[in-house]
């Protein structure tokens, strides 16, 4: 059972937490551990609002423990470093993403794949090494093991760069793992939200031809003119979908609701790969004939390791890739969550924690 | 214009057994094949393996069958004639033909030796050839095929037990290679111990894998371990056994074409593991997203293999002494054999002794 962290930890922290399955967030006083030898303490400037935060707050995955402080797209400045910390100094601009710990000894950790470590610790709603519950970035500060902190490159703005720490790595990692970095190949991106819009930009930087597949025709102009996609397919336009059959080398599917895979599989060429990143709460229907007859595959991916997360940030800085964000105050978070549930955001809310989170 | 009778369509007389309708019952059938073209190889058929696809096709289960239908795509025999431009084969050579007899030769897939994924690939039977005529398969006394689609059978392989390699063999060999499951020391699971499954065990062992057979039939355990060389055996209905094996396999070759749940199989995979389906259930299966994402696992398919790889597979089999476990039957047993195949009552492939029983 998690210890009561307020009683055990010395550093006083102020944030906003969900207190029950309504998911409504409100001010919450709690505490964090003392900065240890391996730790970095960070004053939080911005925190992105990820759809996972919404799923967690409302207990949609059935594993929420309240009070729950979400937030895993955190950008801030270093205020304190432990005696073993060599990579960071006070004043550095840094980021923290979806993980804050792992076992460091398994085959996955040794290959920089901490995200696949069976014992990896999530930034929030998880149990830390000392048995206490982890609290995320909707708060004024955080203490994190140096191995789970990344440098925030100079060229990247803190607000528009924050979403890269989850959305960015979530699409970058499968693009590398599944071999989508060969210029000229054709990638379809399903869903134009937080993940999808960043995927378009990263894919274009890899030299891919990009088609956005969406159920919202009104997103076409944005997709092509602002994000740089080469083409746009309305997924419920049967004629257009038919015309695109067998044209794509890869598809990245960012949709988290239950949806049909058969039409997407048909868009793939033979030997094509469909990578699904969403976590619907029911299984998807997988038709087997197209997989067998076309040697197609459906694969998953879950964020990325720490080394790759740093690599992704550096890549984005080099190519001027950021998220399109709507910056909000902390006290606007509940309205933002409701809008997020209706996909009413272009394309990520980011909380200006530094300016708007104040003690009452 | 009236279509020509099968016997008169082409100049070369052929005799085989065909299904006449959706009952799938086979009976003697006189037909004809084209004269040996400049790139063709003609051969006397000695043996033909019986593949479960033959059953699907004779009974029109995939809705694409036209009758009369002469099945058979695991065909082996001896060359009797070669066309003037044929370079790789001569009269007397032992050869085979598998599931394909044609492709476009110009698309990306064909250029990459993946004729099996060519959108214009021509099946050995029940399909339309370049000249518009229907292709007839290997349940017949002779065969003509383009040199490109002929495989040489090395001398040290017995023809009868080699025939099933041409479909069952390549169907499991190709994904073991493509999905990287051919490296020594990996742990490969094989679901289903039938025509495909028993070949998968043999190939995977020869590639250096540790092999676990996953089956609903506990009575296959002894065979699997003692005869086929599998390292272990999991009864899929035994929850405890399955639980213990969770997260232990690098890859699984799933040969089962009946409906079955994927979730327990995904659970057997380690992170980054691959579940490869070579059997094709007709209806979609449920795919739970959580295990796919959390372990970066994948579910993929595979369908036979290209011609270059088919030859490579046969040569690999010759080197490692791999053949199919077969029951040789005369042609007039074929309808009974189909009944037994429907009950999975064969260890593990019927092979028709064409040479001695189709006259």
XYZ file of C-alpha atoms in Angstrom:
719
model
C 0.000 0.000 0.000
C 1.325 3.473 -0.869
C 2.552 5.448 2.068
C 0.938 8.770 2.690
C 3.364 11.004 0.864
C 2.405 14.170 2.599
C 3.595 12.751 5.847
C 6.802 11.162 4.509
C 8.253 13.771 2.173
C 9.767 17.064 3.205
C 9.358 19.258 0.110
C 6.034 21.068 -0.006
C 4.392 21.100 -3.416
C 1.280 22.741 -4.785
C -0.633 21.392 -7.749
C -4.020 20.417 -9.061
C -5.405 16.919 -8.704
C -8.447 14.881 -9.646
C -10.112 13.669 -6.455
C -12.646 11.176 -7.875
C -13.887 9.556 -11.067
C -15.583 12.734 -12.209
C -12.043 13.695 -13.153
C -12.595 17.268 -12.060
C -9.322 18.818 -10.958
C -8.884 21.193 -8.051
C -6.060 22.642 -5.922
C -4.079 20.068 -3.973
C -1.248 20.420 -1.477
C 1.164 17.514 -1.308
C 4.868 16.840 -0.928
C 7.811 15.303 -2.735
C 10.989 13.569 -1.551
C 14.151 15.397 -0.642
C 16.487 15.798 -3.611
C 18.671 12.666 -3.511
C 22.170 12.067 -4.905
C 20.800 11.026 -8.284
C 17.984 13.528 -8.362
C 17.227 16.748 -10.148
C 14.662 19.167 -8.724
C 12.771 21.120 -11.340
C 10.639 24.238 -11.151
C 7.875 23.517 -13.626
C 7.190 26.161 -16.276
C 4.822 24.369 -18.632
C 2.984 21.075 -18.757
C 1.164 19.673 -21.796
C -2.305 18.180 -21.434
C -2.189 14.688 -22.921
C -5.315 12.663 -23.683
C -3.912 10.072 -21.277
C -4.313 12.653 -18.506
C -8.014 12.753 -19.309
C -8.331 8.939 -19.438
C -6.537 8.667 -16.077
C -8.407 11.419 -14.246
C -11.749 9.912 -15.224
C -10.569 6.385 -14.412
C -11.325 5.249 -17.957
C -8.615 2.588 -17.718
C -9.862 1.462 -14.327
C -6.555 1.981 -12.510
C -6.799 5.493 -11.100
C -5.801 6.198 -7.499
C -7.045 9.464 -6.101
C -5.916 12.150 -5.509
C -4.320 11.970 -8.968
C -1.990 14.726 -10.196
C -1.587 14.167 -13.942
C 0.878 15.667 -16.397
C 3.751 14.010 -18.253
C 4.836 16.651 -20.775
C 6.836 18.782 -18.337
C 9.277 21.586 -19.116
C 11.046 23.523 -16.403
C 14.332 24.747 -14.982
C 16.702 22.942 -12.655
C 16.742 24.325 -9.118
C 18.822 21.668 -7.373
C 21.050 18.734 -8.365
C 22.190 15.717 -6.357
C 25.866 15.011 -5.686
C 26.067 12.333 -8.433
C 24.441 14.471 -11.081
C 26.895 15.476 -13.770
C 24.638 15.964 -16.794
C 22.683 18.918 -15.481
C 23.342 22.130 -13.605
C 21.124 24.611 -11.831
C 19.369 26.831 -14.321
C 19.322 24.292 -17.166
C 16.065 24.027 -19.090
C 14.947 20.405 -18.942
C 12.061 18.109 -19.712
C 10.377 15.138 -18.054
C 8.111 12.825 -19.977
C 6.066 9.754 -19.226
C 8.524 7.832 -16.997
C 10.469 8.654 -13.873
C 12.111 5.314 -13.129
C 12.942 1.765 -14.209
C 14.852 -1.230 -12.838
C 18.070 -0.281 -14.686
C 19.246 -3.891 -14.800
C 16.989 -5.837 -17.159
C 17.768 -6.460 -20.824
C 15.423 -3.654 -21.852
C 16.944 -1.043 -19.560
C 20.390 -2.061 -20.787
C 19.312 -1.416 -24.368
C 17.934 2.069 -23.584
C 14.399 0.661 -23.730
C 13.295 1.713 -20.248
C 9.757 2.046 -21.597
C 9.599 -1.738 -21.993
C 11.085 -2.493 -18.596
C 8.477 -4.538 -16.711
C 9.152 -2.377 -13.657
C 9.166 1.052 -15.234
C 7.614 3.816 -13.139
C 5.209 6.280 -14.672
C 5.387 9.975 -13.912
C 1.988 9.875 -12.298
C -0.440 7.356 -10.809
C 2.380 4.864 -10.302
C 4.388 3.592 -7.320
C 7.891 5.004 -6.933
C 10.956 3.141 -5.620
C 10.236 4.321 -2.053
C 6.703 2.935 -2.152
C 5.001 6.298 -2.506
C 2.640 7.337 -5.253
C 4.014 9.407 -8.141
C 2.502 12.797 -8.896
C 2.843 14.476 -12.284
C 3.432 17.871 -13.795
C 0.261 19.819 -12.987
C 2.333 21.116 -10.064
C 4.896 23.773 -9.242
C 7.860 21.437 -8.958
C 9.020 17.851 -9.414
C 11.981 15.732 -8.261
C 13.245 13.214 -10.804
C 16.144 10.743 -11.152
C 18.642 12.317 -13.572
C 18.310 9.355 -15.948
C 14.730 10.329 -16.619
C 15.379 14.008 -17.308
C 16.210 15.331 -20.781
C 17.920 18.499 -21.886
C 15.542 20.876 -23.596
C 17.411 22.083 -26.708
C 17.954 25.822 -27.047
C 15.949 26.187 -30.233
C 12.774 24.693 -28.787
C 10.240 26.981 -27.089
C 9.111 25.630 -23.706
C 5.381 25.910 -24.359
C 5.176 24.545 -27.885
C 7.913 22.009 -27.179
C 6.390 20.460 -24.061
C 4.023 18.101 -25.946
C 7.001 16.501 -27.663
C 7.780 14.755 -24.368
C 4.857 12.411 -24.869
C 3.186 13.068 -28.233
C 6.506 13.607 -29.982
C 8.300 10.504 -28.740
C 5.146 8.406 -29.135
C 5.215 8.949 -32.900
C 8.977 9.308 -33.405
C 9.853 5.956 -31.821
C 7.696 3.744 -34.073
C 8.820 5.679 -37.134
C 12.371 4.598 -36.362
C 11.629 1.080 -35.109
C 9.370 0.120 -38.008
C 11.703 1.603 -40.624
C 9.716 4.644 -41.738
C 12.682 6.912 -42.271
C 13.438 6.209 -45.936
C 12.719 9.372 -47.964
C 10.032 8.951 -50.576
C 8.062 6.266 -48.777
C 4.363 6.931 -48.247
C 2.988 7.214 -44.700
C -0.674 7.533 -43.794
C -1.511 9.193 -40.469
C -4.919 8.417 -39.020
C -6.327 11.095 -36.755
C -5.233 14.699 -36.659
C -4.959 15.471 -32.957
C -2.096 15.827 -30.513
C -0.231 12.791 -31.838
C -1.286 13.091 -35.451
C -0.262 16.670 -36.081
C 3.206 16.158 -34.621
C 3.537 12.963 -36.660
C 2.898 14.910 -39.871
C 5.752 17.300 -39.118
C 8.229 14.632 -38.054
C 7.348 12.469 -41.050
C 7.879 15.354 -43.457
C 11.269 15.989 -41.831
C 12.154 12.342 -42.592
C 11.323 12.997 -46.244
C 8.179 10.896 -46.336
C 5.133 11.536 -48.462
C 2.300 12.031 -45.954
C -1.433 11.462 -46.310
C -3.659 12.408 -43.396
C -6.678 10.138 -42.945
C -9.415 11.759 -40.931
C -13.159 11.655 -40.367
C -13.280 15.494 -40.312
C -13.232 17.077 -43.786
C -12.789 20.517 -42.221
C -9.249 19.595 -41.176
C -8.048 19.266 -44.763
C -6.906 22.827 -45.310
C -4.934 22.864 -42.044
C -3.378 19.505 -42.755
C -2.076 20.530 -46.148
C -1.412 24.243 -45.798
C -0.226 24.500 -42.211
C 1.168 21.120 -41.308
C 2.598 20.256 -44.714
C 0.792 16.994 -45.442
C 0.806 16.007 -49.116
C -2.722 14.655 -49.252
C -5.875 14.249 -47.174
C -8.331 11.353 -47.176
C -11.751 11.580 -45.610
C -12.113 8.137 -44.064
C -15.857 7.853 -44.597
C -15.636 8.842 -48.267
C -15.787 5.381 -49.802
C -14.806 6.554 -53.262
C -11.689 8.382 -52.131
C -10.660 5.524 -49.832
C -11.041 3.079 -52.727
C -8.819 5.245 -54.893
C -6.078 5.058 -52.278
C -6.093 1.269 -51.908
C -2.632 -0.292 -51.893
C -0.758 3.024 -51.958
C 0.829 3.310 -48.536
C 4.001 1.773 -47.130
C 3.042 2.543 -43.539
C 0.174 3.829 -41.473
C 0.396 5.370 -38.017
C -2.971 5.112 -36.342
C -3.395 7.600 -33.495
C -7.094 7.043 -32.893
C -7.927 5.840 -29.408
C -11.590 5.021 -29.933
C -12.643 1.620 -31.240
C -12.583 1.767 -35.044
C -12.376 -0.458 -38.119
C -8.964 -1.743 -39.161
C -10.046 -3.386 -42.437
C -10.234 -0.138 -44.470
C -6.841 0.923 -43.139
C -5.224 -2.414 -43.977
C -6.495 -2.080 -47.530
C -4.698 1.249 -47.918
C -1.384 -0.520 -47.342
C 0.732 -1.936 -50.131
C 1.874 -5.541 -49.795
C 4.420 -5.807 -46.948
C 2.921 -2.647 -45.435
C 2.810 -1.925 -41.714
C -0.008 -0.505 -39.607
C 1.199 0.818 -36.280
C -1.464 1.486 -33.727
C -0.791 3.913 -30.885
C -4.218 4.347 -29.335
C -5.537 2.336 -26.404
C -9.236 1.730 -26.958
C -10.986 0.086 -24.036
C -12.230 -2.811 -26.178
C -10.358 -5.048 -28.628
C -10.211 -4.086 -32.298
C -11.448 -6.388 -35.052
C -8.566 -7.715 -37.103
C -9.361 -9.301 -40.479
C -6.733 -11.972 -41.147
C -7.004 -12.514 -44.918
C -5.462 -9.142 -45.830
C -2.622 -9.742 -43.376
C -1.818 -13.118 -44.871
C -2.363 -12.334 -48.546
C -0.369 -9.111 -48.409
C 2.177 -10.011 -45.700
C 1.003 -6.998 -43.742
C 1.501 -6.452 -40.063
C -0.123 -4.593 -37.207
C 2.266 -3.468 -34.494
C 2.156 -1.399 -31.348
C 4.505 1.057 -29.728
C 4.642 2.767 -26.353
C 6.464 6.102 -25.987
C 10.249 5.585 -26.268
C 13.374 5.112 -24.170
C 15.226 8.031 -22.596
C 18.084 8.058 -25.093
C 15.614 8.110 -27.957
C 13.559 10.830 -26.277
C 16.636 13.071 -26.177
C 17.398 12.157 -29.784
C 13.847 13.079 -30.765
C 14.040 16.475 -29.046
C 17.335 17.240 -30.756
C 15.842 16.176 -34.095
C 12.826 18.429 -33.562
C 15.003 21.365 -32.565
C 17.083 20.886 -35.707
C 13.991 20.756 -37.945
C 12.010 23.433 -36.078
C 9.287 20.999 -35.158
C 6.977 21.973 -32.334
C 3.369 21.279 -31.434
C 0.510 23.650 -32.182
C -0.626 24.632 -28.717
C -3.309 26.588 -26.904
C -1.748 27.878 -23.691
C -4.105 27.923 -20.718
C -4.013 28.875 -17.057
C -4.102 26.154 -14.464
C -7.606 27.177 -13.364
C -8.891 26.688 -16.916
C -7.954 22.993 -16.866
C -11.441 21.577 -16.334
C -12.877 23.474 -19.269
C -9.883 22.335 -21.306
C -10.506 18.699 -20.345
C -14.129 18.950 -21.478
C -13.025 20.460 -24.767
C -10.342 17.786 -25.164
C -12.983 15.107 -24.722
C -14.734 16.606 -27.751
C -11.434 16.976 -29.674
C -11.976 20.730 -29.595
C -8.355 21.823 -29.565
C -5.754 22.602 -32.202
C -3.936 20.434 -31.170
C -2.641 20.390 -27.571
C -3.472 22.408 -24.477
C -0.381 23.421 -22.542
C -0.706 24.726 -18.995
C 1.369 27.786 -18.209
C 2.230 26.396 -14.819
C 4.944 28.933 -14.077
C 2.676 31.949 -14.381
C -0.673 30.633 -13.307
C -0.167 28.177 -10.503
C -0.165 30.193 -7.337
C -0.806 29.450 -3.723
C -4.246 30.373 -2.573
C -18.536 -18.544 -79.419
C -18.748 -21.813 -77.521
C -15.908 -22.531 -75.157
C -13.778 -25.453 -76.221
C -14.052 -28.711 -74.359
C -11.235 -29.093 -71.850
C -9.876 -31.995 -73.876
C -9.659 -29.974 -77.038
C -8.516 -26.670 -75.633
C -4.805 -27.449 -75.953
C -2.703 -29.869 -77.961
C -1.256 -31.987 -75.140
C -3.505 -34.651 -73.622
C -3.739 -34.741 -69.839
C -5.569 -36.976 -67.469
C -6.367 -36.145 -63.859
C -9.074 -36.014 -61.217
C -11.297 -32.954 -60.894
C -14.086 -31.660 -58.717
C -17.222 -31.034 -60.811
C -19.243 -29.015 -58.321
C -19.361 -27.666 -54.778
C -19.718 -31.104 -53.297
C -15.962 -31.215 -53.833
C -16.076 -34.871 -54.817
C -13.268 -35.662 -57.259
C -13.537 -37.993 -60.241
C -11.525 -38.843 -63.381
C -11.243 -36.009 -65.879
C -9.737 -35.784 -69.346
C -8.350 -32.404 -70.296
C -5.399 -30.873 -72.105
C -2.438 -28.641 -71.542
C -0.630 -26.196 -73.823
C 2.285 -27.323 -75.943
C 5.683 -26.697 -74.351
C 6.385 -23.046 -75.111
C 9.890 -21.644 -75.573
C 10.157 -20.827 -71.865
C 8.156 -23.765 -70.587
C 9.178 -26.936 -68.800
C 6.968 -29.999 -69.170
C 7.187 -32.817 -66.706
C 5.651 -36.144 -65.824
C 4.018 -35.774 -62.438
C 5.088 -38.446 -59.964
C 3.603 -37.142 -56.698
C 1.263 -34.403 -55.552
C 0.684 -33.342 -51.938
C -2.850 -32.679 -50.678
C -3.095 -29.242 -49.100
C -6.061 -28.047 -47.028
C -6.423 -25.224 -49.584
C -7.347 -27.927 -52.114
C -10.367 -28.715 -49.922
C -11.373 -25.046 -49.627
C -11.174 -24.712 -53.400
C -12.957 -27.921 -54.455
C -15.848 -27.021 -52.140
C -15.859 -23.374 -53.284
C -15.434 -22.185 -49.676
C -13.704 -19.018 -50.845
C -16.351 -18.322 -53.465
C -13.886 -18.149 -56.350
C -13.991 -21.672 -57.749
C -15.022 -22.580 -61.292
C -15.572 -26.181 -62.353
C -14.198 -28.587 -63.417
C -11.394 -27.879 -60.954
C -8.186 -29.964 -60.872
C -6.475 -29.106 -57.567
C -2.921 -29.768 -56.415
C -0.070 -27.309 -55.833
C 2.594 -29.489 -54.232
C 3.674 -31.141 -57.474
C 6.881 -33.081 -58.144
C 8.080 -35.074 -61.132
C 10.671 -35.585 -63.852
C 11.241 -33.246 -66.814
C 10.136 -34.646 -70.168
C 10.589 -31.617 -72.443
C 12.025 -28.102 -72.238
C 11.397 -25.100 -74.477
C 14.085 -23.619 -76.705
C 14.822 -20.730 -74.361
C 14.936 -22.736 -71.151
C 18.356 -22.521 -69.536
C 18.042 -23.930 -66.058
C 16.493 -27.359 -66.657
C 16.934 -30.384 -68.929
C 15.079 -33.601 -69.591
C 15.405 -35.996 -66.677
C 15.755 -33.324 -63.972
C 13.694 -33.752 -60.814
C 11.523 -30.673 -60.440
C 8.529 -29.270 -58.622
C 5.823 -26.645 -58.937
C 4.130 -24.979 -56.002
C 1.234 -22.548 -55.685
C 2.049 -20.161 -58.558
C 2.586 -20.489 -62.295
C 2.676 -16.849 -63.361
C 3.099 -13.188 -62.341
C 3.531 -9.823 -64.039
C 7.358 -9.729 -63.773
C 7.373 -5.922 -63.712
C 5.881 -4.664 -60.447
C 7.893 -3.865 -57.319
C 7.042 -7.215 -55.793
C 8.124 -9.236 -58.831
C 11.311 -7.196 -59.106
C 12.074 -8.096 -55.494
C 11.505 -11.843 -55.959
C 8.122 -11.581 -54.243
C 5.944 -12.981 -57.028
C 3.611 -14.260 -54.315
C 2.568 -10.673 -53.556
C 2.181 -9.617 -57.175
C -1.389 -8.378 -57.734
C -1.419 -10.374 -60.988
C 0.010 -13.572 -59.608
C -1.492 -16.642 -61.287
C -2.376 -19.619 -59.114
C -1.428 -23.126 -60.185
C -5.058 -24.152 -60.358
C -8.433 -22.513 -60.664
C -7.031 -19.303 -62.159
C -6.822 -17.653 -65.583
C -3.515 -18.051 -67.399
C -2.038 -15.392 -69.750
C -3.805 -17.080 -72.692
C -7.186 -16.842 -70.970
C -7.472 -20.557 -70.264
C -8.025 -22.089 -66.839
C -5.044 -23.424 -64.929
C -5.183 -27.044 -63.817
C -3.189 -28.370 -60.876
C -1.182 -31.417 -59.958
C -3.749 -34.133 -59.393
C -2.876 -35.085 -62.975
C -0.355 -37.073 -64.994
C 1.580 -34.199 -66.526
C 2.283 -30.532 -65.979
C 3.587 -27.601 -68.032
C 4.906 -24.476 -66.360
C 7.051 -21.461 -67.142
C 10.691 -22.106 -66.161
C 10.517 -19.197 -63.702
C 8.026 -21.090 -61.572
C 9.833 -24.423 -61.586
C 11.906 -25.522 -58.594
C 14.794 -27.982 -58.827
C 14.604 -30.890 -56.350
C 18.091 -31.903 -55.141
C 18.965 -35.558 -55.668
C 19.184 -36.473 -52.009
C 15.532 -35.580 -51.324
C 12.888 -38.335 -51.743
C 10.298 -36.990 -54.157
C 7.193 -38.103 -52.284
C 8.144 -36.597 -48.933
C 9.429 -33.441 -50.645
C 6.199 -32.572 -52.449
C 4.596 -30.868 -49.404
C 7.548 -28.506 -49.111
C 6.239 -26.701 -52.158
C 3.341 -25.247 -50.232
C 3.475 -26.206 -46.545
C 7.244 -25.898 -46.415
C 7.586 -22.471 -48.011
C 4.533 -21.196 -46.121
C 6.357 -21.562 -42.811
C 9.957 -21.079 -43.994
C 9.272 -17.646 -45.496
C 7.907 -15.983 -42.329
C 10.573 -17.570 -40.135
C 13.107 -15.682 -42.267
C 11.178 -12.459 -42.950
C 10.256 -11.900 -39.335
C 13.764 -12.685 -38.101
C 12.870 -15.894 -36.284
C 15.647 -17.838 -38.006
C 18.438 -16.965 -35.574
C 19.897 -19.642 -33.311
C 18.789 -19.521 -29.701
C 15.439 -17.834 -30.230
C 12.337 -19.382 -28.706
C 9.692 -20.013 -31.350
C 6.181 -21.245 -30.657
C 4.202 -23.206 -33.252
C 0.427 -23.239 -32.920
C -1.264 -26.252 -34.454
C 0.469 -29.491 -35.351
C -0.760 -30.353 -38.834
C 0.669 -30.046 -42.325
C 2.054 -26.566 -41.727
C 2.824 -26.972 -38.051
C 4.973 -30.064 -38.305
C 7.049 -28.416 -41.052
C 7.446 -25.310 -38.913
C 8.845 -27.399 -36.062
C 11.397 -29.036 -38.361
C 12.529 -25.813 -40.012
C 12.704 -23.856 -36.776
C 14.782 -26.585 -35.131
C 17.134 -26.641 -38.118
C 17.516 -22.877 -37.785
C 18.633 -23.347 -34.197
C 15.498 -22.289 -32.360
C 14.065 -23.704 -29.179
C 10.597 -24.822 -30.259
C 7.405 -25.097 -28.220
C 4.343 -26.633 -29.847
C 1.049 -25.126 -28.711
C -1.894 -27.400 -29.381
C -5.394 -28.221 -28.189
C -4.611 -31.963 -28.437
C -2.618 -33.388 -25.516
C -2.258 -36.640 -27.440
C 0.120 -34.978 -29.888
C 2.679 -34.245 -27.204
C 4.741 -37.399 -27.512
C 5.010 -37.123 -31.314
C 5.892 -33.476 -31.106
C 8.791 -34.053 -28.759
C 10.079 -37.469 -29.704
C 9.492 -37.560 -33.442
C 9.501 -33.971 -34.586
C 12.124 -32.721 -32.139
C 10.134 -29.987 -30.403
C 11.621 -28.931 -27.065
C 8.337 -28.540 -25.253
C 4.580 -28.779 -25.637
C 1.824 -26.526 -24.303
C -1.785 -27.571 -24.135
C -3.547 -24.323 -24.984
C -6.656 -25.095 -22.910
C -4.518 -25.640 -19.809
C -4.565 -22.231 -18.111
C -1.780 -23.089 -15.698
C 0.627 -24.244 -18.391
C -0.130 -21.182 -20.485
C 0.366 -18.881 -17.495
C 3.824 -20.276 -16.760
C 4.870 -19.801 -20.380
C 3.835 -16.146 -20.556
C 6.446 -13.761 -21.861
C 8.835 -16.525 -22.969
C 8.658 -16.593 -26.760
C 10.402 -14.451 -29.368
C 7.929 -15.441 -32.059
C 4.965 -17.645 -32.757
C 3.976 -19.218 -36.074
C 0.212 -19.709 -35.903
C -0.994 -22.274 -38.425
C -4.569 -22.520 -37.176
C -7.253 -21.401 -39.606
C -10.230 -21.905 -37.322
C -11.389 -18.997 -35.171
C -9.289 -18.746 -32.033
C -8.332 -16.055 -29.495
C -5.166 -14.039 -30.042
C -4.875 -12.656 -26.521
C -3.356 -15.788 -24.919
C -0.877 -16.072 -27.789
C 0.157 -12.419 -27.436
C 0.676 -13.168 -23.749
C 3.157 -15.924 -24.563
C 5.359 -13.457 -26.440
C 8.218 -11.560 -24.838
C 8.287 -7.818 -25.458
C 9.066 -7.144 -29.122
C 7.673 -10.569 -29.928
C 5.946 -11.406 -33.175
C 2.780 -13.409 -33.760
C 2.708 -14.604 -37.358
C -0.467 -15.969 -38.863
C -0.211 -18.325 -41.816
C -3.671 -19.822 -41.442
C -6.509 -17.507 -42.419
C -9.720 -17.650 -40.419
C -12.587 -16.294 -42.480
C -13.928 -13.921 -39.872
C -11.923 -11.199 -38.128
C -10.221 -12.023 -34.839
C -10.218 -9.772 -31.791
C -7.025 -7.788 -31.362
C -6.484 -6.363 -27.890
C -4.436 -3.169 -28.219
C -2.965 -3.083 -24.719
C -0.515 -6.003 -25.018
C 0.471 -4.864 -28.500
C 1.478 -1.429 -27.272
C 2.860 -2.218 -23.855
C 5.243 -4.810 -25.227
C 5.744 -3.339 -28.706
C 4.487 -6.602 -30.127
C 3.255 -7.209 -33.630
C 0.796 -9.446 -35.458
C 1.705 -10.174 -39.060
C 0.715 -12.478 -41.871
C 2.535 -14.349 -44.579
C 1.545 -16.168 -47.757
C 3.796 -18.825 -49.319
C 7.024 -17.291 -50.649
C 8.659 -16.042 -53.840
C 10.305 -18.397 -56.329
C 13.860 -17.560 -55.307
C 13.013 -18.228 -51.682
C 11.150 -21.422 -52.546
C 14.306 -22.779 -54.206
C 16.346 -21.615 -51.217
C 13.957 -23.421 -48.896
C 14.202 -26.679 -50.861
C 17.999 -26.446 -50.853
C 17.948 -25.763 -47.092
C 15.708 -28.782 -46.601
C 18.083 -30.924 -48.648
C 21.046 -29.754 -46.583
C 19.313 -30.470 -43.279
C 17.470 -33.631 -44.347
C 14.047 -32.069 -43.828
C 11.044 -33.652 -45.475
C 7.371 -33.891 -44.652
C 5.815 -36.734 -42.686
C 3.447 -38.252 -45.210
C 0.913 -40.945 -45.949
C 1.158 -41.974 -49.618
C -2.162 -42.840 -51.233
C -3.436 -43.955 -54.630
C -5.514 -41.422 -56.583
C -8.752 -43.286 -56.030
C -8.378 -42.816 -52.270
C -8.493 -39.060 -52.713
C -12.110 -38.487 -51.639
C -11.599 -40.579 -48.500
C -8.412 -38.640 -47.845
C -10.398 -35.404 -47.980
C -12.849 -36.775 -45.392
C -9.949 -37.709 -43.131
C -8.259 -34.326 -43.595
C -11.457 -32.640 -42.445
C -11.101 -34.582 -39.217
C -7.364 -33.807 -39.040
C -6.812 -37.562 -39.276
C -3.447 -37.574 -41.003
C 0.167 -37.431 -39.852
C 0.709 -34.923 -41.397
C 0.178 -34.730 -45.190
C -1.404 -37.060 -47.748
C 0.666 -37.378 -50.909
C -0.919 -38.870 -54.007
C 1.222 -41.420 -55.836
C 0.346 -39.971 -59.213
C 3.049 -41.774 -61.155
C 1.776 -45.205 -60.238
C -1.952 -44.611 -59.988
C -2.984 -42.068 -62.612
C -2.739 -43.825 -65.930
